[in-house]
Amino acid sequence: SQQGEEDPQALSIQEGENATMNCSYKTSINNLQWYRQNSGRGLVHLILIRSNEREKHSGRLRVTLDTSKKSSSLLITASRAADTASYFCATGPDSNYQLIWGAGTKLIIKP
Amino acid sequence: GAVVSQHPSWVICKSGTSVKIECRSLDFQATTMFWYRQFPKQSLMLMATSNEGSKATYEQGVEKDKFLINHASLTLSTLTVTSAHPEDSSFYICSPDRGQLGAFFGQGTRLTVV
């Protein structure tokens, strides 16, 4: 079952604007991961943030993690048309392999 | 109920042997199947995309001769780890491309090569 939830479910913005997606979860975690999936393609790992980290950057991506609120956000700055995709968060609990997935946010960047 | 069945769930094999992992899409005719690999407490890494009736597409750095993928039908894709070595020990997960229906994953196969 899905215990992670992303919001919004869908987001449509103009190219150049910033896009923010949120993820909430229910259980304690070891880490939280964000993935992107383009239509017809496999998941691509974006960022992994560990439970003892609060913020992480990778290029135009910024991920925050608030373990007290059991939530994370993914910010994409200066969005581009190529950022159009579905974005998923997944939480890694204490076990080695299991990931718990959210339903995803569909992001559309309008040119 | 489960929509993706992956078998076996775990396997231990000797170094140099080959292991076949099956992934069945139970309620959906999957033209495309994604194969991922995951190390402990790490992210899923896309290995390859298999397409029914044609050759699989491998991600950069993944050896196609080592990880043989066959997608012979719309409901079955297989991944064979050939001449397995301890560094191949990992968790392998399949996921059929269900388009707008969302992402679903097999139970995963934990491979340990000794």
Tab-separated table of N, CA and C in Angstrom, chain A residues 16-110:
chain	number	residue	atom	x	y	z
A	16	GLY	N	10.027	28.618	-16.683
A	16	GLY	CA	10.750	29.666	-15.982
A	16	GLY	C	10.307	29.837	-14.530
A	17	GLU	N	9.094	29.438	-14.231
A	17	GLU	CA	8.610	29.522	-12.854
A	17	GLU	C	9.190	28.373	-12.027
A	18	ASN	N	9.050	28.515	-10.722
A	18	ASN	CA	9.487	27.454	-9.818
A	18	ASN	C	8.329	26.505	-9.545
A	19	ALA	N	8.657	25.244	-9.389
A	19	ALA	CA	7.643	24.227	-9.092
A	19	ALA	C	7.970	23.594	-7.755
A	20	THR	N	6.964	23.519	-6.908
A	20	THR	CA	7.148	22.892	-5.599
A	20	THR	C	6.168	21.747	-5.423
A	21	MET	N	6.719	20.613	-5.043
A	21	MET	CA	5.892	19.438	-4.771
A	21	MET	C	6.180	18.961	-3.363
A	22	ASN	N	5.164	18.446	-2.716
A	22	ASN	CA	5.301	18.011	-1.335
A	22	ASN	C	5.015	16.525	-1.196
A	23	CYS	N	5.617	15.969	-0.174
A	23	CYS	CA	5.434	14.548	0.094
A	23	CYS	C	5.271	14.362	1.591
A	24	SER	N	4.245	13.656	1.980
A	24	SER	CA	4.069	13.342	3.399
A	24	SER	C	4.110	11.837	3.581
A	25	TYR	N	4.550	11.409	4.735
A	25	TYR	CA	4.654	9.980	5.000
A	25	TYR	C	4.241	9.709	6.436
A	26	LYS	N	4.131	8.421	6.766
A	26	LYS	CA	3.542	8.089	8.054
A	26	LYS	C	4.489	7.400	9.020
A	27	THR	N	5.423	6.648	8.500
A	27	THR	CA	6.280	5.862	9.393
A	27	THR	C	7.644	6.512	9.550
A	28	SER	N	8.425	6.006	10.482
A	28	SER	CA	9.795	6.492	10.620
A	28	SER	C	10.596	6.037	9.405
A	29	ILE	N	11.556	6.833	9.044
A	29	ILE	CA	12.296	6.538	7.813
A	29	ILE	C	13.789	6.569	8.034
A	30	ASN	N	14.464	5.899	7.143
A	30	ASN	CA	15.918	5.977	7.073
A	30	ASN	C	16.329	7.040	6.074
A	31	ASN	N	15.564	7.125	4.998
A	31	ASN	CA	15.838	8.137	3.984
A	31	ASN	C	14.590	8.384	3.166
A	32	LEU	N	14.617	9.419	2.380
A	32	LEU	CA	13.510	9.729	1.473
A	32	LEU	C	14.110	10.025	0.106
A	33	GLN	N	13.462	9.516	-0.914
A	33	GLN	CA	14.021	9.624	-2.260
A	33	GLN	C	12.991	10.246	-3.196
A	34	TRP	N	13.476	11.037	-4.107
A	34	TRP	CA	12.624	11.605	-5.138
A	34	TRP	C	13.043	11.036	-6.490
A	35	TYR	N	12.020	10.727	-7.307
A	35	TYR	CA	12.248	10.177	-8.630
A	35	TYR	C	11.419	10.962	-9.644
A	36	ARG	N	11.889	10.924	-10.861
A	36	ARG	CA	11.132	11.487	-11.976
A	36	ARG	C	10.831	10.370	-12.969
A	37	GLN	N	9.653	10.458	-13.554
A	37	GLN	CA	9.297	9.492	-14.585
A	37	GLN	C	8.670	10.218	-15.754
A	38	ASN	N	9.344	10.146	-16.874
A	38	ASN	CA	8.775	10.666	-18.098
A	38	ASN	C	7.856	9.606	-18.687
A	39	SER	N	6.889	10.064	-19.452
A	39	SER	CA	5.909	9.149	-20.020
A	39	SER	C	6.599	8.049	-20.810
A	40	GLY	N	6.274	6.816	-20.485
A	40	GLY	CA	6.830	5.689	-21.208
A	40	GLY	C	8.249	5.331	-20.827
A	41	ARG	N	8.781	6.005	-19.836
A	41	ARG	CA	10.156	5.741	-19.420
A	41	ARG	C	10.189	5.245	-17.988
A	42	GLY	N	11.337	4.677	-17.594
A	42	GLY	CA	11.486	4.207	-16.230
A	42	GLY	C	11.752	5.342	-15.269
A	43	LEU	N	11.655	5.009	-13.999
A	43	LEU	CA	11.935	5.989	-12.952
A	43	LEU	C	13.404	6.377	-12.973
A	44	VAL	N	13.646	7.646	-12.798
A	44	VAL	CA	15.017	8.143	-12.714
A	44	VAL	C	15.200	8.747	-11.334
A	45	HIS	N	16.198	8.270	-10.641
A	45	HIS	CA	16.463	8.768	-9.304
A	45	HIS	C	16.985	10.203	-9.372
A	46	LEU	N	16.434	11.071	-8.530
A	46	LEU	CA	16.847	12.473	-8.501
A	46	LEU	C	17.717	12.765	-7.283
A	47	ILE	N	17.159	12.571	-6.130
A	47	ILE	CA	17.874	12.919	-4.888
A	47	ILE	C	17.469	11.951	-3.788
A	48	LEU	N	18.416	11.585	-2.970
A	48	LEU	CA	18.162	10.843	-1.740
A	48	LEU	C	18.572	11.742	-0.573
A	49	ILE	N	17.683	11.920	0.364
A	49	ILE	CA	17.993	12.709	1.551
A	49	ILE	C	17.816	11.806	2.767
A	50	ARG	N	18.798	11.803	3.641
A	50	ARG	CA	18.763	10.927	4.792
A	50	ARG	C	18.004	11.580	5.932
A	51	SER	N	17.600	10.771	6.860
A	51	SER	CA	16.732	11.272	7.930
A	51	SER	C	17.423	12.299	8.814
A	52	ASN	N	18.753	12.321	8.816
A	52	ASN	CA	19.467	13.303	9.638
A	52	ASN	C	19.854	14.553	8.838
A	53	GLU	N	19.375	14.628	7.613
A	53	GLU	CA	19.629	15.801	6.778
A	53	GLU	C	18.363	16.635	6.679
A	54	ARG	N	18.513	17.927	6.488
A	54	ARG	CA	17.352	18.817	6.410
A	54	ARG	C	17.161	19.379	5.013
A	55	GLU	N	18.247	19.483	4.279
A	55	GLU	CA	18.148	20.073	2.952
A	55	GLU	C	19.261	19.507	2.075
A	56	LYS	N	18.911	19.384	0.798
A	56	LYS	CA	19.900	18.890	-0.139
A	56	LYS	C	19.672	19.530	-1.497
A	57	HIS	N	20.755	19.822	-2.192
A	57	HIS	CA	20.648	20.476	-3.493
A	57	HIS	C	21.290	19.597	-4.565
A	58	SER	N	20.737	19.707	-5.751
A	58	SER	CA	21.349	19.077	-6.916
A	58	SER	C	20.927	19.873	-8.131
A	59	GLY	N	21.818	20.694	-8.631
A	59	GLY	CA	21.486	21.536	-9.777
A	59	GLY	C	20.325	22.461	-9.465
A	60	ARG	N	19.268	22.350	-10.255
A	60	ARG	CA	18.083	23.186	-10.033
A	60	ARG	C	17.107	22.577	-9.025
A	61	LEU	N	17.495	21.477	-8.453
A	61	LEU	CA	16.617	20.787	-7.508
A	61	LEU	C	17.026	21.092	-6.073
A	62	ARG	N	16.004	21.316	-5.250
A	62	ARG	CA	16.264	21.474	-3.814
A	62	ARG	C	15.235	20.643	-3.060
A	63	VAL	N	15.711	19.804	-2.198
A	63	VAL	CA	14.837	18.943	-1.406
A	63	VAL	C	15.005	19.291	0.062
A	64	THR	N	13.887	19.404	0.738
A	64	THR	CA	13.927	19.600	2.181
A	64	THR	C	13.231	18.428	2.862
A	65	LEU	N	13.611	18.192	4.074
A	65	LEU	CA	13.023	17.114	4.859
A	65	LEU	C	12.759	17.603	6.271
A	66	ASP	N	11.538	17.441	6.706
A	66	ASP	CA	11.152	17.795	8.067
A	66	ASP	C	10.612	16.525	8.728
A	67	THR	N	11.457	15.867	9.482
A	67	THR	CA	11.043	14.590	10.077
A	67	THR	C	10.016	14.785	11.183
A	68	SER	N	9.986	15.977	11.784
A	68	SER	CA	8.995	16.209	12.832
A	68	SER	C	7.589	16.283	12.243
A	69	LYS	N	7.517	16.782	11.017
A	69	LYS	CA	6.220	16.866	10.331
A	69	LYS	C	6.018	15.702	9.362
A	70	LYS	N	7.046	14.851	9.271
A	70	LYS	CA	6.977	13.732	8.328
A	70	LYS	C	6.617	14.237	6.928
A	71	SER	N	7.391	15.178	6.462
A	71	SER	CA	7.120	15.725	5.140
A	71	SER	C	8.420	16.136	4.460
A	72	SER	N	8.337	16.193	3.157
A	72	SER	CA	9.464	16.610	2.334
A	72	SER	C	8.929	17.440	1.181
A	73	SER	N	9.759	18.309	0.663
A	73	SER	CA	9.365	19.071	-0.511
A	73	SER	C	10.465	19.007	-1.551
A	74	LEU	N	10.044	19.044	-2.785
A	74	LEU	CA	10.963	19.092	-3.924
A	74	LEU	C	10.695	20.392	-4.658
A	75	LEU	N	11.704	21.209	-4.773
A	75	LEU	CA	11.595	22.473	-5.488
A	75	LEU	C	12.435	22.384	-6.753
A	76	ILE	N	11.806	22.679	-7.872
A	76	ILE	CA	12.526	22.777	-9.143
A	76	ILE	C	12.531	24.251	-9.519
A	77	THR	N	13.680	24.844	-9.588
A	77	THR	CA	13.761	26.263	-9.919
A	77	THR	C	13.924	26.454	-11.428
A	78	ALA	N	13.457	27.595	-11.880
A	78	ALA	CA	13.599	27.955	-13.302
A	78	ALA	C	13.198	26.785	-14.193
A	79	SER	N	11.959	26.370	-14.067
A	79	SER	CA	11.504	25.164	-14.752
A	79	SER	C	11.672	25.277	-16.271
A	80	ARG	N	11.826	24.114	-16.857
A	80	ARG	CA	11.975	23.997	-18.309
A	80	ARG	C	10.940	23.010	-18.838
A	81	ALA	N	10.675	23.092	-20.098
A	81	ALA	CA	9.700	22.182	-20.708
A	81	ALA	C	10.105	20.724	-20.486
A	82	ALA	N	11.405	20.476	-20.451
A	82	ALA	CA	11.898	19.113	-20.265
A	82	ALA	C	11.632	18.579	-18.854
A	83	ASP	N	11.230	19.449	-17.955
A	83	ASP	CA	10.916	18.999	-16.594
A	83	ASP	C	9.528	18.374	-16.516
A	84	THR	N	8.770	18.485	-17.601
A	84	THR	CA	7.445	17.876	-17.634
A	84	THR	C	7.575	16.379	-17.422
A	85	ALA	N	6.955	15.887	-16.351
A	85	ALA	CA	7.091	14.485	-15.977
A	85	ALA	C	6.245	14.252	-14.732
A	86	SER	N	6.217	13.007	-14.285
A	86	SER	CA	5.619	12.692	-12.992
A	86	SER	C	6.742	12.541	-11.977
A	87	TYR	N	6.495	13.067	-10.785
A	87	TYR	CA	7.518	13.034	-9.750
A	87	TYR	C	6.978	12.231	-8.566
A	88	PHE	N	7.800	11.305	-8.108
A	88	PHE	CA	7.408	10.411	-7.023
A	88	PHE	C	8.373	10.552	-5.855
A	89	CYS	N	7.816	10.467	-4.664
A	89	CYS	CA	8.677	10.330	-3.503
A	89	CYS	C	8.566	8.895	-2.998
A	90	ALA	N	9.606	8.444	-2.392
A	90	ALA	CA	9.608	7.105	-1.806
A	90	ALA	C	10.394	7.170	-0.512
A	91	THR	N	9.866	6.530	0.493
A	91	THR	CA	10.554	6.523	1.775
A	91	THR	C	11.194	5.175	2.010
A	92	GLY	N	12.396	5.206	2.532
A	92	GLY	CA	13.095	3.988	2.884
A	92	GLY	C	13.059	3.828	4.392
A	93	PRO	N	12.294	2.848	4.866
A	93	PRO	CA	12.259	2.620	6.314
A	93	PRO	C	13.552	1.963	6.780
A	94	ASP	N	13.546	1.460	7.952
A	94	ASP	CA	14.774	0.947	8.516
A	94	ASP	C	15.287	-0.315	7.823
A	95	SER	N	14.390	-1.043	7.175
A	95	SER	CA	14.837	-2.255	6.485
A	95	SER	C	15.698	-1.861	5.297
A	96	ASN	N	16.457	-2.803	4.820
A	96	ASN	CA	17.474	-2.482	3.818
A	96	ASN	C	16.903	-2.069	2.469
A	97	TYR	N	15.826	-2.706	2.064
A	97	TYR	CA	15.423	-2.551	0.682
A	97	TYR	C	14.062	-1.922	0.466
A	98	GLN	N	13.168	-2.132	1.382
A	98	GLN	CA	11.790	-1.751	1.102
A	98	GLN	C	11.634	-0.261	0.882
A	99	LEU	N	10.937	0.098	-0.138
A	99	LEU	CA	10.575	1.484	-0.386
A	99	LEU	C	9.056	1.601	-0.369
A	100	ILE	N	8.584	2.690	0.179
A	100	ILE	CA	7.153	2.951	0.217
A	100	ILE	C	6.887	4.154	-0.661
A	101	TRP	N	6.023	3.992	-1.621
A	101	TRP	CA	5.862	4.982	-2.660
A	101	TRP	C	4.631	5.847	-2.490
A	102	GLY	N	4.762	7.106	-2.924
A	102	GLY	CA	3.609	7.970	-3.055
A	102	GLY	C	2.993	7.781	-4.432
A	103	ALA	N	1.871	8.441	-4.651
A	103	ALA	CA	1.136	8.280	-5.919
A	103	ALA	C	1.684	9.170	-7.015
A	104	GLY	N	2.494	10.140	-6.649
A	104	GLY	CA	3.129	10.963	-7.666
A	104	GLY	C	2.430	12.276	-7.922
A	105	THR	N	3.197	13.234	-8.394
A	105	THR	CA	2.697	14.531	-8.854
A	105	THR	C	3.011	14.660	-10.330
A	106	LYS	N	1.998	14.951	-11.102
A	106	LYS	CA	2.205	15.147	-12.534
A	106	LYS	C	2.480	16.627	-12.774
A	107	LEU	N	3.664	16.924	-13.252
A	107	LEU	CA	4.089	18.303	-13.484
A	107	LEU	C	4.088	18.596	-14.979
A	108	ILE	N	3.424	19.661	-15.354
A	108	ILE	CA	3.398	20.098	-16.746
A	108	ILE	C	3.976	21.498	-16.816
A	109	ILE	N	4.975	21.661	-17.642
A	109	ILE	CA	5.597	22.971	-17.837
A	109	ILE	C	5.150	23.510	-19.188
A	110	LYS	N	4.469	24.606	-19.156
A	110	LYS	CA	3.951	25.204	-20.387
A	110	LYS	C	4.982	26.161	-20.980
